[in-house]
mmCIF file of C-alpha atoms in Angstrom:
data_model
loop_
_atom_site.group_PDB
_atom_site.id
_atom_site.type_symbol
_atom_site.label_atom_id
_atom_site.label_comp_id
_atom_site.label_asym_id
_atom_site.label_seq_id
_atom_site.Cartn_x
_atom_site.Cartn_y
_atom_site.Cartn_z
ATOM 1 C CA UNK A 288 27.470 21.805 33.733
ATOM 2 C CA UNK A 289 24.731 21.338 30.591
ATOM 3 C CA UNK A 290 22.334 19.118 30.891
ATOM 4 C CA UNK A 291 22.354 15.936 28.887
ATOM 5 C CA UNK A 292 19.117 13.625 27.508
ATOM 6 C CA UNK A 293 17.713 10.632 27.702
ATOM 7 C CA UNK A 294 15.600 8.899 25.307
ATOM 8 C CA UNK A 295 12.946 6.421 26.204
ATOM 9 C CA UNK A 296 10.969 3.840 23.841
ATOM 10 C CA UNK A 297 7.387 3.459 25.344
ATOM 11 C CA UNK A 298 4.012 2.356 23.840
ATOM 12 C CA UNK A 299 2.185 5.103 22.612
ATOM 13 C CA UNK A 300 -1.681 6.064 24.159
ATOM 14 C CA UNK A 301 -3.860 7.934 22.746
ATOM 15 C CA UNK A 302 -2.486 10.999 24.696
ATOM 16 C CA UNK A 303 0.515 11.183 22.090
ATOM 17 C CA UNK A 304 -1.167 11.849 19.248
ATOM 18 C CA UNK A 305 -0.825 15.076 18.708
ATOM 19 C CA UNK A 306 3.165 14.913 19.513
ATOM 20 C CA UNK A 307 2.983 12.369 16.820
ATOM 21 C CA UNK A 308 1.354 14.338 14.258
ATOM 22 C CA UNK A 309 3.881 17.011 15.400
ATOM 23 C CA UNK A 310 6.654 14.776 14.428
ATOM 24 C CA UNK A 311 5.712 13.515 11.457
ATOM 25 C CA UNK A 312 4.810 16.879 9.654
ATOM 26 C CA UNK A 313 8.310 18.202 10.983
ATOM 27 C CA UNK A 314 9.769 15.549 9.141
ATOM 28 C CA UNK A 315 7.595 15.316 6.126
ATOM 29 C CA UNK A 316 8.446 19.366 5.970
ATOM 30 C CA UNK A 317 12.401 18.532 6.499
ATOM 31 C CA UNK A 318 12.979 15.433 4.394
ATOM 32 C CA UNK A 319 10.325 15.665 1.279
ATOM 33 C CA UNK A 320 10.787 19.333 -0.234
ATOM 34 C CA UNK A 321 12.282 18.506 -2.917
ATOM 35 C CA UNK A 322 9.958 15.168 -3.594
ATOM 36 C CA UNK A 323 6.877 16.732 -2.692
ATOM 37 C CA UNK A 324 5.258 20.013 -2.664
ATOM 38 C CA UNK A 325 4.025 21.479 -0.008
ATOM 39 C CA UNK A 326 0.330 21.166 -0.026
ATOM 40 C CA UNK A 327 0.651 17.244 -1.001
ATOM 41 C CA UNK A 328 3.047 16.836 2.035
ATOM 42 C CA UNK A 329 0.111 19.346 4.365
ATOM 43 C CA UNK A 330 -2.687 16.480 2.823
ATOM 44 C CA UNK A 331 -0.762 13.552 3.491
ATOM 45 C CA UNK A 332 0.033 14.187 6.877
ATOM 46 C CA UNK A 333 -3.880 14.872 7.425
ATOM 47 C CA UNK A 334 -4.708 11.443 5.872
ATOM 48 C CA UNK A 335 -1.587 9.200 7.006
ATOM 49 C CA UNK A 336 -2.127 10.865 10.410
ATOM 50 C CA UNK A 337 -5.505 11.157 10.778
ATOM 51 C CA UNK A 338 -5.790 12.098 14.789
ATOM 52 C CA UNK A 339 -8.825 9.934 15.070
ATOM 53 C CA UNK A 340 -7.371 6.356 12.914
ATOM 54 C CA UNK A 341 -4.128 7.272 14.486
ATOM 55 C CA UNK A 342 -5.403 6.916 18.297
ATOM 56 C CA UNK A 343 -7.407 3.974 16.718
ATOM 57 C CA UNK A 344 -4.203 2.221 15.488
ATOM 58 C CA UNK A 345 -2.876 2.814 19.259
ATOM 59 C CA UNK A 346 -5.523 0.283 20.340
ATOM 60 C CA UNK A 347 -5.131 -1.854 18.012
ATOM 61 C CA UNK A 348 -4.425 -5.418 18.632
ATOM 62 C CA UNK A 349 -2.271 -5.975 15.454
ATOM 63 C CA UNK A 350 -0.821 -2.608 15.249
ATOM 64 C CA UNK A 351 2.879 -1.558 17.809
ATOM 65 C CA UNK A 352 2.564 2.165 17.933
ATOM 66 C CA UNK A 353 5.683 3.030 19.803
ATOM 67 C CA UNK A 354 6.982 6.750 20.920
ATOM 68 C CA UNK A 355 10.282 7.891 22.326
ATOM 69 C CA UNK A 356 10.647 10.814 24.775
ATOM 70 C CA UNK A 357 13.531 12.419 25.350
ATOM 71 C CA UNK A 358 13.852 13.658 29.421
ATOM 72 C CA UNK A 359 15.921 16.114 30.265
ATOM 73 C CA UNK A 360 18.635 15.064 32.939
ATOM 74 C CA UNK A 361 19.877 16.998 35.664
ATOM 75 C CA UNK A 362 23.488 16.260 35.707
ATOM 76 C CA UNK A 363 23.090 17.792 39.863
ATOM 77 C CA UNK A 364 20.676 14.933 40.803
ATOM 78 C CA UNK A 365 20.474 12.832 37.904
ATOM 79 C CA UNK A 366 17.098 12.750 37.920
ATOM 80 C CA UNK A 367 14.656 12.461 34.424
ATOM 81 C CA UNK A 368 11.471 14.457 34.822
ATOM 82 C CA UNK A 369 8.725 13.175 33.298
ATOM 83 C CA UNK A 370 6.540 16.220 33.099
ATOM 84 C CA UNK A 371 9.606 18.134 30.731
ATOM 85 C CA UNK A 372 9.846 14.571 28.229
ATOM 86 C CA UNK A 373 9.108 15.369 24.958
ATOM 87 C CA UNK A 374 8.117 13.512 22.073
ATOM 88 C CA UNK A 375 10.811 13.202 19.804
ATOM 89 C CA UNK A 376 9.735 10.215 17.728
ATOM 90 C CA UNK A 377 7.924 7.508 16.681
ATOM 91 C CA UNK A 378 7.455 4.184 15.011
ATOM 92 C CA UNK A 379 4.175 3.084 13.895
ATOM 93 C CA UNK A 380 3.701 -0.993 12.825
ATOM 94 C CA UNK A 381 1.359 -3.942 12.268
ATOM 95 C CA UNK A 382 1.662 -7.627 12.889
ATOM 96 C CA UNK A 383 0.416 -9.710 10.303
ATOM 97 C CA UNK A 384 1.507 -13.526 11.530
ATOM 98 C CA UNK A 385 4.492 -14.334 11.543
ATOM 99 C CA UNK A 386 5.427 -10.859 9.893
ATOM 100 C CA UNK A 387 6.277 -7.552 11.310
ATOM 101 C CA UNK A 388 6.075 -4.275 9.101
ATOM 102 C CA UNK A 389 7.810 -0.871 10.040
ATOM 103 C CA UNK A 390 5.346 1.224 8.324
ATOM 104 C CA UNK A 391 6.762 4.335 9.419
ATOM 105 C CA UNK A 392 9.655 5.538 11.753
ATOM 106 C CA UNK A 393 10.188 8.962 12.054
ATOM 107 C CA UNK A 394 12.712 11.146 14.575
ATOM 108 C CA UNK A 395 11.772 14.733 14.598
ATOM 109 C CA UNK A 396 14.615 16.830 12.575
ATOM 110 C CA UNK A 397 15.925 18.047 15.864
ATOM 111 C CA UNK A 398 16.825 14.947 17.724
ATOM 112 C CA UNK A 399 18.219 13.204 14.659
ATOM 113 C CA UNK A 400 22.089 11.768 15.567
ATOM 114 C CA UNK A 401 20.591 10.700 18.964
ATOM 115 C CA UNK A 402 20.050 7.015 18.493
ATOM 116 C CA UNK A 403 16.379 7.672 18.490
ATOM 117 C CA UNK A 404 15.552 5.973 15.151
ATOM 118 C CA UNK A 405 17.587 3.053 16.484
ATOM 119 C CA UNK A 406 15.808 2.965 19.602
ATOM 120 C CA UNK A 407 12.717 3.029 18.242
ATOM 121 C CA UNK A 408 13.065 0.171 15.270
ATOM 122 C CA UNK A 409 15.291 -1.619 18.079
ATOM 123 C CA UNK A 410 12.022 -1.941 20.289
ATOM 124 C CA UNK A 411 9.901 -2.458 17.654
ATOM 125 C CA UNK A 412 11.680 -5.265 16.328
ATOM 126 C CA UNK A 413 11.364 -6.439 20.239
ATOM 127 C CA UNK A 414 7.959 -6.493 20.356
ATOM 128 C CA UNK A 415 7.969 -8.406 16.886
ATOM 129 C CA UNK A 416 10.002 -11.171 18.626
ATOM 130 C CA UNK A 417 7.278 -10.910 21.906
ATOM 131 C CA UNK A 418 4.109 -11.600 19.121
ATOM 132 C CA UNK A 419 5.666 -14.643 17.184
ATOM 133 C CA UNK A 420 7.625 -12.810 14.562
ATOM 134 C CA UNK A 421 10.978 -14.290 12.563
ATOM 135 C CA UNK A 422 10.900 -11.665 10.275
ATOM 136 C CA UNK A 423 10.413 -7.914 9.595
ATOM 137 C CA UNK A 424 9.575 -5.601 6.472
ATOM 138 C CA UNK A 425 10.084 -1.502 6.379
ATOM 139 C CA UNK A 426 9.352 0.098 3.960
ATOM 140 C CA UNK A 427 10.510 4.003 2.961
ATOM 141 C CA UNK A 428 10.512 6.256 -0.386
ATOM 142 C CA UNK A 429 13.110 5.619 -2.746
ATOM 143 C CA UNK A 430 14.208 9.399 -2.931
ATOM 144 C CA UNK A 431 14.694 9.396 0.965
ATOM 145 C CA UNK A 432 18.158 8.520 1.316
ATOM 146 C CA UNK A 433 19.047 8.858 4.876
ATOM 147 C CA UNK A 434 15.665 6.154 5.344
ATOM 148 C CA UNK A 435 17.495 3.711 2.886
ATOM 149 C CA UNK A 436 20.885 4.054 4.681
ATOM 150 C CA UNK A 437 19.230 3.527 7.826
ATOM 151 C CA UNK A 438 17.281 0.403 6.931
ATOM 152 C CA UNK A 439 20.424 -1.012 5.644
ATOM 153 C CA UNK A 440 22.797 -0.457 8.473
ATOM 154 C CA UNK A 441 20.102 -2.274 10.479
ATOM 155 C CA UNK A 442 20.634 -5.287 8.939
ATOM 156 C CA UNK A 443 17.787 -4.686 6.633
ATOM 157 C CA UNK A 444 17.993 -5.986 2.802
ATOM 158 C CA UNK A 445 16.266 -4.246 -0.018
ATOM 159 C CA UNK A 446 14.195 -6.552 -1.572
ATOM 160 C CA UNK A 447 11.441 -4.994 -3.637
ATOM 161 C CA UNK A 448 9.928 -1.518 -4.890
ATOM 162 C CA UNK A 449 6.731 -1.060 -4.849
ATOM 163 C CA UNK A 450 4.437 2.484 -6.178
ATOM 164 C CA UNK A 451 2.895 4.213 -2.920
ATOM 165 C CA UNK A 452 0.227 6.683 -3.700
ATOM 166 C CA UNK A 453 0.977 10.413 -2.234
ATOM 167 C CA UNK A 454 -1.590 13.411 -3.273
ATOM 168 C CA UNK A 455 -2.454 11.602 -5.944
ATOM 169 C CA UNK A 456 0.760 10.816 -7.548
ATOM 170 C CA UNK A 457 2.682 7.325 -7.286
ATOM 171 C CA UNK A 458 6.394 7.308 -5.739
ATOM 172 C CA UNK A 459 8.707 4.509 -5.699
ATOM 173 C CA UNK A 460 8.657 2.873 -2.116
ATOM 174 C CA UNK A 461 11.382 0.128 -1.323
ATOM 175 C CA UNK A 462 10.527 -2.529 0.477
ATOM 176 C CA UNK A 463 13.330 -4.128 3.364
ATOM 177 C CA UNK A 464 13.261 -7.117 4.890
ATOM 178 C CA UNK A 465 15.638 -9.339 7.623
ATOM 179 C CA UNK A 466 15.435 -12.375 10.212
ATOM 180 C CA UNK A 467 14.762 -11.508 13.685
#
């Protein structure tokens, strides 16, 4: 019988950096060809993900840096093994009073249809709640479609655009917002 997967929402440590950086440049690779070119989406991921700021952010007081793994399950003993999880996402955030803001969740191309991006906003928007928050913000490019559809069937409302600045060049960013 095939195995089936798991996925698990945990804090991120400094140790998942890399995966991180793996993920997003899978995704800025899948999702932005046709936005960006491929040198500004190689620079961006340098500067956005930065391996030293990243693991910074991790420690951060303010900032919920959260990862999901996917384990492996063996359907014979129905067991997860930690040492096969992989990183197959992540959400990275900062708590500014009484505000939460999704800065960035991404799901790896491969494990999209999963219920990781859910997972993942779904915890974050938990740990909101734990630090005093009654409200969140995401924000994601205009152009990126499946982000906007997946904001919205979260309950998120679109309530601004705002200019981001990507090598160099300014792209429409929309800002969502909603209660917790």
């Amino acid at each position: 019988m095939p195995a089936t997967a798991s996925v698990i929402p945990r804090e991120a440590t400094r140790a998942d950096v890399p995966a991180i950086r793996d993920v997003a440049r899978a995704t800025w690779e899948r999702d932005y060809p046709a936005v960006l070119n491929r040198e500004s989406v190689a620079d961006t991921v340098e500067e956005w993900y930065d391996a030293d700021r990243l693991a910074a952010d991790v420690d951060r007081g303010d900032a919920v840096v959260l990862v999901a793994e996917r384990h492996p399950r063996d359907d014979a003993n129905d067991a997860d093994d930690a040492d096969d999880a992989d990183v197959v996402g992540f959400v990275h955030a900062i708590v500014d009073g009484d505000c939460g803001t999704l800065l960035r969740a991404y799901v790896h191309p491969d494990a999209r249809g999963e219920g990781v991006g859910r997972a993942l906003v779904d915890a974050a928007l938990d740990a909101f709640r734990d630090r005093g928050c009654d409200r969140a913000e995401a924000m994601v490019l205009a152009r990126n479609d499946p982000g906007n559809a997946f904001y919205r069937s979260l309950g998120f409302e679109h309530v601004s655009t705002d200019t981001t600045i990507i090598g160099g060049d300014g792209y429409d960013e929309r800002v969502y917002f909603r209660y917790l």
